[in-house]
Short mmCIF file of C-alpha atoms in Angstrom, two decimals:
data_model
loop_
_atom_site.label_atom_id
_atom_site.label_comp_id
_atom_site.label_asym_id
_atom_site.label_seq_id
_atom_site.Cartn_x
_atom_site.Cartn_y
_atom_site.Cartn_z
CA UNK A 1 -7.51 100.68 46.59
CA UNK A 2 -11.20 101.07 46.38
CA UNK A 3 -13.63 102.72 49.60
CA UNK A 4 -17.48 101.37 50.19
CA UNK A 5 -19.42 102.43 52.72
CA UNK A 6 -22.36 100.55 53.94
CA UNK A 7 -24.68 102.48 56.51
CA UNK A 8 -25.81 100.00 59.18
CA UNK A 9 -28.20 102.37 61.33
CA UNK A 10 -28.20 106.36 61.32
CA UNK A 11 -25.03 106.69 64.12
CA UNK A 12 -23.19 103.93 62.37
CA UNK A 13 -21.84 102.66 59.17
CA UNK A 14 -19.52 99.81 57.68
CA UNK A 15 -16.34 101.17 55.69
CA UNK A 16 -14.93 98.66 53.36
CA UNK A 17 -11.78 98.99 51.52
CA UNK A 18 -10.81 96.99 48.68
CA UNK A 19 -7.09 96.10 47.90
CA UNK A 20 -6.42 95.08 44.32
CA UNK A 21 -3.38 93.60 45.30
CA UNK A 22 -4.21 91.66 47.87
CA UNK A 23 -7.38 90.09 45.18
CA UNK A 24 -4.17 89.63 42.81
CA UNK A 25 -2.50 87.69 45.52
CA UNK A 26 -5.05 85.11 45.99
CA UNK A 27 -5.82 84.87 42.37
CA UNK A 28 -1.60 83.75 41.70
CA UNK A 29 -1.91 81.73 44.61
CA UNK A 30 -5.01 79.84 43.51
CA UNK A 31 -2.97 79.31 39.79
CA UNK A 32 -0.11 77.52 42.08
CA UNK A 33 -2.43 75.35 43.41
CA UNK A 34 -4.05 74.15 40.14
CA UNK A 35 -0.92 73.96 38.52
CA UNK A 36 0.16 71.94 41.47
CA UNK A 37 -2.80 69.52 40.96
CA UNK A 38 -2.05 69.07 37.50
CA UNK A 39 1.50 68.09 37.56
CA UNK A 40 0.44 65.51 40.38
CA UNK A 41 -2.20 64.10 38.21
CA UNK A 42 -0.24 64.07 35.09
CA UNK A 43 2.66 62.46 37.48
CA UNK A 44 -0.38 60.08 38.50
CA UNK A 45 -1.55 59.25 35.35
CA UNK A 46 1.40 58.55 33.72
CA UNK A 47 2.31 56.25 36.61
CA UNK A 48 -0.97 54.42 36.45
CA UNK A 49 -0.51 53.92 32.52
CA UNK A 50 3.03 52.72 32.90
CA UNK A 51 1.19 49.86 35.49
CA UNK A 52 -1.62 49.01 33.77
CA UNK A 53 0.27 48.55 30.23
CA UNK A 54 2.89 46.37 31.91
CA UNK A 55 -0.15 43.93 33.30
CA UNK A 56 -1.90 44.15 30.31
CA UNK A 57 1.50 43.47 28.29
CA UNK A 58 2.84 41.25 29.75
CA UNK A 59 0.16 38.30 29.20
CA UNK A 60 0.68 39.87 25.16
CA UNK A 61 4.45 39.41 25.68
CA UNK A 62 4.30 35.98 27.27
CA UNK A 63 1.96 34.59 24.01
CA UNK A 64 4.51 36.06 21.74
CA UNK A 65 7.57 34.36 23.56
CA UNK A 66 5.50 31.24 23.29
CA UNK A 67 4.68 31.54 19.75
CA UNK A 68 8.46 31.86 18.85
CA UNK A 69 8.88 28.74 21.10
CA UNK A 70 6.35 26.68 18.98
CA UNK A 71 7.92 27.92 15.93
CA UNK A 72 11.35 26.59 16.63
CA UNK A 73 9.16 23.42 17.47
CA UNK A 74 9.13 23.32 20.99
CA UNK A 75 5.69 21.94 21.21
CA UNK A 76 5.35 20.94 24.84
CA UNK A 77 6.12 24.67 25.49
CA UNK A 78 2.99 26.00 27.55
CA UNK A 79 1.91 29.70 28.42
CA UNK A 80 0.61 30.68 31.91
CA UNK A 81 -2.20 33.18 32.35
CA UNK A 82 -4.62 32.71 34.80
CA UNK A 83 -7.03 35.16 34.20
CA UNK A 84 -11.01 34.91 33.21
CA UNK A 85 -10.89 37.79 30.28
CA UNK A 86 -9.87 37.14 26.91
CA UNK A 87 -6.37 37.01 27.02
CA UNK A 88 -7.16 33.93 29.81
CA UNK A 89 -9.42 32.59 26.95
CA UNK A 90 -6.57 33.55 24.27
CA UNK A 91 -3.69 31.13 26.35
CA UNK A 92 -6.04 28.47 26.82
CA UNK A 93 -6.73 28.04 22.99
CA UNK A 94 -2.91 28.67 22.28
CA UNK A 95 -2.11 25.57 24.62
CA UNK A 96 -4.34 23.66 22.94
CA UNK A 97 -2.70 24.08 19.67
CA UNK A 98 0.09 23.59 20.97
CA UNK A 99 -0.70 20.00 21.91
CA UNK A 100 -2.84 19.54 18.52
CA UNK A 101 0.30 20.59 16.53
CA UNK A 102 2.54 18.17 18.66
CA UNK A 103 0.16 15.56 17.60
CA UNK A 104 -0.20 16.45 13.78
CA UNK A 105 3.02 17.07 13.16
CA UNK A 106 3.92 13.56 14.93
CA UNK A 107 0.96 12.12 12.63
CA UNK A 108 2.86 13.86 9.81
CA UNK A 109 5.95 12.69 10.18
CA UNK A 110 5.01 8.85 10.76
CA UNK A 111 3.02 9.47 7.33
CA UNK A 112 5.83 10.52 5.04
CA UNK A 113 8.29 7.88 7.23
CA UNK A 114 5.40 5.37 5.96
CA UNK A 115 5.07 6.74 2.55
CA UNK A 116 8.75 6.64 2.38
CA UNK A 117 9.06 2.87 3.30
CA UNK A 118 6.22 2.32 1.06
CA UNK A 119 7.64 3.73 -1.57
CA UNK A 120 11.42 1.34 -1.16
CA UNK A 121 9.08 -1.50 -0.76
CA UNK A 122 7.46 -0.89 -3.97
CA UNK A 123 10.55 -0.20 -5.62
CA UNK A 124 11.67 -3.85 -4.04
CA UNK A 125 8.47 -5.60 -4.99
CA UNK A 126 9.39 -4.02 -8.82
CA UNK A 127 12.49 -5.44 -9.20
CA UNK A 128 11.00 -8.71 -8.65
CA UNK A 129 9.20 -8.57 -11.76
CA UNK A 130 10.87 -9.98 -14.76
CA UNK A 131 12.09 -6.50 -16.23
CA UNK A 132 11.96 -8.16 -19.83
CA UNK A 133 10.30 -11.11 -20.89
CA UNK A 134 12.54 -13.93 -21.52
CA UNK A 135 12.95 -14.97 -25.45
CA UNK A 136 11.43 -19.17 -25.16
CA UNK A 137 12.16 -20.85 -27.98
CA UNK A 138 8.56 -21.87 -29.60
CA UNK A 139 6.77 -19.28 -27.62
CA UNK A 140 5.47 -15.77 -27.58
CA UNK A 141 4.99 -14.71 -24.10
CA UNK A 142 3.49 -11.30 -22.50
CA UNK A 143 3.30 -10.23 -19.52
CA UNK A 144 2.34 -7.23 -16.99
CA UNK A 145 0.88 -6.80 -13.46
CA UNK A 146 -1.23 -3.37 -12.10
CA UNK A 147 -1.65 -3.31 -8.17
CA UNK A 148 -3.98 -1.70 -6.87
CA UNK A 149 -2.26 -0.40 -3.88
CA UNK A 150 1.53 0.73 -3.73
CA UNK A 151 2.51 -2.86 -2.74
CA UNK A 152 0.76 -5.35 -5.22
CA UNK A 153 -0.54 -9.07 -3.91
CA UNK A 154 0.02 -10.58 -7.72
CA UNK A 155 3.79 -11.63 -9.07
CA UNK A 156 4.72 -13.74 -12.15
CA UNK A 157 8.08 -15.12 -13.26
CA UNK A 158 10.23 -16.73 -15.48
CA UNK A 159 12.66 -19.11 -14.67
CA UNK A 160 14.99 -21.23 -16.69
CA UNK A 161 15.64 -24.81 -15.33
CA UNK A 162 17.64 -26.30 -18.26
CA UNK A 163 19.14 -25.66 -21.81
CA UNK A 164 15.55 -26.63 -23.06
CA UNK A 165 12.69 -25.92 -19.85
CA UNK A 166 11.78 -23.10 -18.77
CA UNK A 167 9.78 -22.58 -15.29
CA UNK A 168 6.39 -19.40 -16.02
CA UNK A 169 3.91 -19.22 -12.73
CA UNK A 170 1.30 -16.27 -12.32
CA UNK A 171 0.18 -16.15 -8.36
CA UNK A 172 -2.61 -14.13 -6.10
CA UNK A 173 -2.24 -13.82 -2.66
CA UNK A 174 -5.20 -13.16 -0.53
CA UNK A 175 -6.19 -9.31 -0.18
CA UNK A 176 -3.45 -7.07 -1.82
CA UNK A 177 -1.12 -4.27 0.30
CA UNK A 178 2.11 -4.68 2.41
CA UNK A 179 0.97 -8.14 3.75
CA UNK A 180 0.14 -9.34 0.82
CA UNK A 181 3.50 -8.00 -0.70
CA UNK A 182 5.18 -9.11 2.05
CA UNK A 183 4.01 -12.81 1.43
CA UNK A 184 4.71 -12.75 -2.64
CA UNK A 185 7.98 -12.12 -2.03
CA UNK A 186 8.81 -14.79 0.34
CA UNK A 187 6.78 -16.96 -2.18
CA UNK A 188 8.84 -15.87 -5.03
CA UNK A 189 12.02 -16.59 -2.77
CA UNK A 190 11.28 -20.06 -2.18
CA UNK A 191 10.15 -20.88 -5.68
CA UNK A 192 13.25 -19.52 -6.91
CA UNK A 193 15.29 -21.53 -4.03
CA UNK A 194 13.27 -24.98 -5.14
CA UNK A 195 13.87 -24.36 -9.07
CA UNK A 196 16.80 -26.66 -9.28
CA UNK A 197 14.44 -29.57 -8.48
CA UNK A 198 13.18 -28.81 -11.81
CA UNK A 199 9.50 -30.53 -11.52
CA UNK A 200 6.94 -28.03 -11.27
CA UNK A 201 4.83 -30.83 -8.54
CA UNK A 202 8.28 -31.20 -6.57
CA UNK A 203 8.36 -27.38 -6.39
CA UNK A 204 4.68 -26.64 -5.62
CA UNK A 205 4.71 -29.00 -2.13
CA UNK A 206 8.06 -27.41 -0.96
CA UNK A 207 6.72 -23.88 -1.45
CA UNK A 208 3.53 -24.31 0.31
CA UNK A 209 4.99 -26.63 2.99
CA UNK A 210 7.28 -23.16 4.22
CA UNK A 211 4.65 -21.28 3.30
CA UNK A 212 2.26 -22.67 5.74
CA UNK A 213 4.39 -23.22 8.65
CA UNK A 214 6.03 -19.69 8.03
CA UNK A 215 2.71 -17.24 7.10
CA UNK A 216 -0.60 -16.65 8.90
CA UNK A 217 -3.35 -18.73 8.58
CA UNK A 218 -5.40 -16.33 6.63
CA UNK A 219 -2.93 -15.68 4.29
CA UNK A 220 -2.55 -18.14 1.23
CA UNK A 221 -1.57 -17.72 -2.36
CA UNK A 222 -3.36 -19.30 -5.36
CA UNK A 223 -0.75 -20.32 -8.19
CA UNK A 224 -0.74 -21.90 -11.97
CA UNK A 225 2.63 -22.82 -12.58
CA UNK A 226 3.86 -23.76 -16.13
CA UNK A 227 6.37 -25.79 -17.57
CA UNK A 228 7.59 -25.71 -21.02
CA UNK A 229 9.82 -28.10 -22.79
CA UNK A 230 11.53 -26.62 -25.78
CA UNK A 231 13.04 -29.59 -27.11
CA UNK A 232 9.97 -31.51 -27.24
CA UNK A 233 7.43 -28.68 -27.69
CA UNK A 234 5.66 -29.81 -25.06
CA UNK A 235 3.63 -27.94 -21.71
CA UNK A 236 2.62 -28.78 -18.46
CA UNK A 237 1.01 -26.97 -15.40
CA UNK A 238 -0.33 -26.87 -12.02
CA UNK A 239 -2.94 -25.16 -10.37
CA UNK A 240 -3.36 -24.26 -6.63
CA UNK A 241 -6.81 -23.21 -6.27
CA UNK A 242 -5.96 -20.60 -9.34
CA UNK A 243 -8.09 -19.20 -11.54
CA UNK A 244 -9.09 -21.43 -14.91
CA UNK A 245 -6.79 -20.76 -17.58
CA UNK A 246 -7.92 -20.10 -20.68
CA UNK A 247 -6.67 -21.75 -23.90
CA UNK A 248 -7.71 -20.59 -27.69
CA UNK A 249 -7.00 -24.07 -30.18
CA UNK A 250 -6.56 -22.18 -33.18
CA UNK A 251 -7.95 -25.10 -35.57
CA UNK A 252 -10.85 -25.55 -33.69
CA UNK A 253 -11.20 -21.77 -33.27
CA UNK A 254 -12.60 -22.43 -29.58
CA UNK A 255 -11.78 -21.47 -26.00
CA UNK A 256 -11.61 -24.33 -23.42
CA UNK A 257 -11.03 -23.59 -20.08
CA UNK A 258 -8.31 -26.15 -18.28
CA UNK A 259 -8.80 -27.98 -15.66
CA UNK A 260 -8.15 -26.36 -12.45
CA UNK A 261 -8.89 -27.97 -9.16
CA UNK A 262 -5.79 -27.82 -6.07
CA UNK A 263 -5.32 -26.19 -3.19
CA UNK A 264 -3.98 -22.54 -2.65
CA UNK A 265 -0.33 -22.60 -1.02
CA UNK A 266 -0.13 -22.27 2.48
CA UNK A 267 -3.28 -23.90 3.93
CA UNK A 268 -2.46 -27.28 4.87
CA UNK A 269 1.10 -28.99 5.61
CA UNK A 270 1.45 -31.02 2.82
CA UNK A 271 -0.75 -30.55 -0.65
CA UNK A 272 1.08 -33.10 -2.25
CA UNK A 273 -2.21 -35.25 -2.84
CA UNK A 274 -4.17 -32.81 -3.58
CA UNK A 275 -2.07 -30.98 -5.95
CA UNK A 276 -2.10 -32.68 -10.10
CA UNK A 277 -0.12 -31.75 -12.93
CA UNK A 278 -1.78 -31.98 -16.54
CA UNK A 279 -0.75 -31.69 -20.22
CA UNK A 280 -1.48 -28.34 -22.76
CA UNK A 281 -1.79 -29.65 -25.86
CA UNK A 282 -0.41 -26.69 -27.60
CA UNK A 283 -0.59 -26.49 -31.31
CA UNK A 284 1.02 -23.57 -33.59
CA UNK A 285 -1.20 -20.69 -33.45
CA UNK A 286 -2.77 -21.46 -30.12
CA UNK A 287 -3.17 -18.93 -27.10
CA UNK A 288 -3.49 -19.50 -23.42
CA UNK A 289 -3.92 -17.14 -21.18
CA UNK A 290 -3.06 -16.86 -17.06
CA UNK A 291 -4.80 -14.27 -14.65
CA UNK A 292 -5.49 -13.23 -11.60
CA UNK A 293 -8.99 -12.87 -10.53
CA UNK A 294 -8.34 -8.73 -10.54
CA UNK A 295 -9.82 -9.52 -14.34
CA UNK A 296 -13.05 -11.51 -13.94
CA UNK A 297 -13.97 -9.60 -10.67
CA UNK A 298 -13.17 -6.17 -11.71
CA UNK A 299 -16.45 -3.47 -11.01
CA UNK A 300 -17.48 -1.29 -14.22
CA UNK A 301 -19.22 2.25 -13.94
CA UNK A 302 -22.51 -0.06 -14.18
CA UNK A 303 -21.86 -1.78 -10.78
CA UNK A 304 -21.25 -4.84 -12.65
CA UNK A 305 -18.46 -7.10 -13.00
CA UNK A 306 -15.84 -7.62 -15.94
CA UNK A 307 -17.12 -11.49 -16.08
CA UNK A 308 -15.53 -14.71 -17.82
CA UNK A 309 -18.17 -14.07 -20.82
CA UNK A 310 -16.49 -10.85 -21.67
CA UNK A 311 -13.03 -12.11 -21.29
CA UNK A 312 -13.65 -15.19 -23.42
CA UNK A 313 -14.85 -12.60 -25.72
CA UNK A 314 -12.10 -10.51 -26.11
CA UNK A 315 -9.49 -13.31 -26.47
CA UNK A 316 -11.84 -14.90 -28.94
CA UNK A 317 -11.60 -11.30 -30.91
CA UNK A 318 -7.64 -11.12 -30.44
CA UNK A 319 -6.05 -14.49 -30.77
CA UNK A 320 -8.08 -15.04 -33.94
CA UNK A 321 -6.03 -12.89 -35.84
CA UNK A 322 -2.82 -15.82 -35.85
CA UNK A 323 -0.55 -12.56 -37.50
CA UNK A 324 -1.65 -10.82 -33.75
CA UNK A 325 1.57 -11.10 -30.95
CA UNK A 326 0.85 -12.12 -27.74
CA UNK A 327 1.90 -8.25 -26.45
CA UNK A 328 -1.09 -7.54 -28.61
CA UNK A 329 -3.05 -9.27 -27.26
CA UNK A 330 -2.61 -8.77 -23.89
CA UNK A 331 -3.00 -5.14 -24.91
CA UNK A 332 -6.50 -5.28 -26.30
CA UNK A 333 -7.41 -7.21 -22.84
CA UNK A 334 -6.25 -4.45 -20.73
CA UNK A 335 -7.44 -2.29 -23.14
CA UNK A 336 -10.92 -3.36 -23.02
CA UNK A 337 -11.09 -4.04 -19.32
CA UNK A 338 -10.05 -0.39 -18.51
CA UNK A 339 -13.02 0.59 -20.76
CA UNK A 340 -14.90 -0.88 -18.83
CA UNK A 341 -14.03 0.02 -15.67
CA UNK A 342 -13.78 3.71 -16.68
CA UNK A 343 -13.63 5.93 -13.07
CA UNK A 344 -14.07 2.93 -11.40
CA UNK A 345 -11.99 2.32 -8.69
CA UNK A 346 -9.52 -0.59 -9.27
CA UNK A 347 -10.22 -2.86 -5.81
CA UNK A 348 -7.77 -5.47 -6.55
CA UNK A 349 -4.26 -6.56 -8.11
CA UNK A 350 -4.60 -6.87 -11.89
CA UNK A 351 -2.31 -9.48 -13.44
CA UNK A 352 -2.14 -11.26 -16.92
CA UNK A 353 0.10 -13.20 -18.93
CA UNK A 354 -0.25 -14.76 -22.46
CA UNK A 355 1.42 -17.24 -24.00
CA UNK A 356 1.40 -18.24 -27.64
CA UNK A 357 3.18 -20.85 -29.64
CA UNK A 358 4.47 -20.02 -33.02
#
């Protein structure tokens, strides 16, 4: 214990005594008391913190759940969070990929379901074409068609009528894709179907009578048909609104392009009159040639067209050469019409067929 004394006047004066342990008291006591506040504000805190990080969680956990949703492919799964921060900002966006994926991947499905049928009816549409070209006696044929979309608007055939005739056409249908494929094999069908009649005038007017009461009225096919007689060596042939053929008369060493003329298939009811068969006179040696206008019309890298000039040209340069085969020669044509395209983009069917009598 400590004394102090304090005079207050000359009679009087203030004694003070100091206990240590009484100082000691307070000081412990005061210790409680912040100790005490701690705890309750470490007790507070952690409370808070547990409350906060569930509300801010949760929105977290709710995304997450969602995203697991989406990835199973539960796209019309949606997450809830109304709130104006980012994680507000955050659900909105996820929702809207959500819808965006429901539409692409409905997109991408229909595409490769497309593709896929696309793909069988190009398959189809190839196994129409002769696989091998037929051996004619007195001829050397060749033969190949390039479409310029998965399904092709060009088809050629070969069909035998009789010990001695055979049946060769070369058609182009309007515009080239799946309509277009569509309508060269229903064409092909009813040709096929009309061959026993065995005259290529007979079987021109049945085709395009179906063909114009069954197809639109914008869709039409152009057609040369050809029929060769191997007993008596002798050709004849039919155009519907096709493209000239060419013929190379090996004696006079000249190209004449045939008569053409008709009516494509499929644009009136009956074509009958308007429709006119006409001799080849093929001699050993000589060349024709059928296309489709794929050849004449095709764009080079000079924004100009293939032309008649150049193809007269190059069959002028190939069937010369009488020791030359007709593959050969329908080679060299391709050949030299791909050169000249180069990059270009092919914008319609490309079809050919040569014929040559040995």
């Amino acid at each position: 214990v400590g004394t102090m004394v304090q005079p207050v006047s000359q009679k009087y004066a203030v004694l003070y005594q100091v206990s240590y342990d009484l100082l000691d008291a307070r000081i412990a006591k005061t210790y409680r008391q912040i100790g005490l506040l701690l705890l309750v504000g470490i007790v507070l805190g952690i409370f808070l913190a547990i409350i906060i990080g569930q509300k801010a969680t949760r929105p977290i956990k709710s995304l997450t759940a969602g995203a697991a949703e989406i990835a199973e492919g539960h796209f019309d799964h949606r997450v809830h969070i109304h709130s104006q921060d980012e994680l507000g900002l955050l659900s909105n966006a996820f929702n809207r990929m959500a819808a965006d994926l429901k539409k692409s991947t409905k997109a991408l499905v229909y595409k490769e379901r497309v593709a896929k049928e696309l793909e069988i009816a190009k398959t189809i549409q190839e196994s129409l074409i002769p696989k091998e070209i037929p051996e004619i006696e007195g001829l050397d044929i060749a033969a190949s068609v390039n479409p310029a979309a998965e399904i092709g608007g060009d088809c050629y055939d070969f069909i035998k009528l009789d010990e001695d005739k055979t049946l060769m056409y070369l058609g182009d249908v309007t515009g080239h894709g799946v309509p277009a494929g569509l309508l060269v094999s229903v064409a092909n069908a009813i040709i096929y179907a009309y061959s026993h009649l065995k005259e290529i005038m007979q079987i021109m007017v049945k085709t395009n009578a179906i063909l114009q009461a069954k197809s639109q009225a914008n869709m039409f096919i152009t057609l040369a048909m050809l029929s060769w007689n191997g007993k008596t060596k002798k050709m004849d042939y039919v155009s519907a609104g096709h493209e000239k053929i060419l013929h190379y008369n090996s004696k006079k060493k000249a190209i004449t392009e045939l008569e053409s003329g008709g009516i494509a298939l499929g644009m009136v009811p009956d074509c009958s009159k308007l429709l006119k068969k006409h001799p080849i006179d093929l001699n050993k040696g000589d060349t024709i040639i059928i296309y489709s206008d794929g050849i004449p019309e095709a764009w080079g890298k000079k924004k100009e067209q293939y032309g008649m000039g150049r193809l007269r040209r190059i069959l002028m340069d190939t069937a010369a050469h009488a020791d030359l085969p007709a593959e050969k020669i329908r080679e060299k044509i391709i050949t030299d019409l791909e050169a000249f395209m180069g990059s270009t983009e092919q914008a319609d069917d490309i079809t050919l067929m040569v014929v040559k009598k040995v």
